Amino acid sequence: MLDPRIDHELRGFLSVVSWTVWVAFAVDFAIRLSLAGDRKRYAVAHWYDVALVALPVLRPLRLLRLLALVRILDRSAARNLAGRVLIYVSGAATLAVFLGALAVLDAEQDAHGANITTFGDALWWAATTVTTVGYGDHYPVTTQGRLVAVVLMLIGIGVVGAVTASVATWILGRVADERAEQAREDGR
């Protein structure tokens, strides 16, 4: 646990969120299994899904539920490019912020002159860094922490680029559709 002094109510809320994600995944898997022609073959082919549903009490597998949630969101996302990009970019950005916060906390928390000493500080720093805002209230003082910062900045630039490209593609697709529709109407 990152902070053993975590508020009891917050711990309870996070536990409810974790189990809710597991239930959503279990229901999704049960539906897919019931729709499969050969259920045994489907279960063997999707052993990873079976393990996530059958072994929820193993602590290391709890984080894998996030991957299960991404898979559910991927299936439910719009089948167009913009919807998929939004899902993948949101997931990548969230994962980058979380992992970046853990990495910088590991590098900084015991360093001399460090101002990132709690997970909350590290999370705030990672969020402002990946969004390329960088307020400057928290900053890494170690080489390892600065390398994490560089990686987060590059991810942030990539996220902005991916969203911009997705929106541009969507707009160009709409314009092309309108032109095609106008051409059909003019041909009548």
C-alpha angles and dihedrals in degrees: 000000000000095000119017089193092063113143113268092230092051091048089052092048092050090049091053091050091049094050092044090057090049092051091049090051093046092051091047091050093046090053093048091047092050091051094049117104095219105030096186092052091046091051092050092047090050097042091144091060091047091052092051092052098040099043106042094138095065105100097216091057094054092081089051087068087076088062089050090052090051090052091052091048090048091056092046096044120105111276091235126097095252093056093049093046090051092053095046096042092047091049094046093048093048092047091046092051093048096044092041090052091051092047095048092045090053091050098041112031096086099029120117110259094009118157095186101077105136133053090244091056090046093050092049091048092048093049093050091044098049090048088051091235096114103179092194095229088114124029137161119258099186128077091238091051091049091051089053087051092054091051091049092049091052090048090050092052089048091051092051090047093049093049092047092049091047093051091046091050091049092049093048090049091052091049091049091049092050092049091049090049091048090049090052091050092048090051093057 
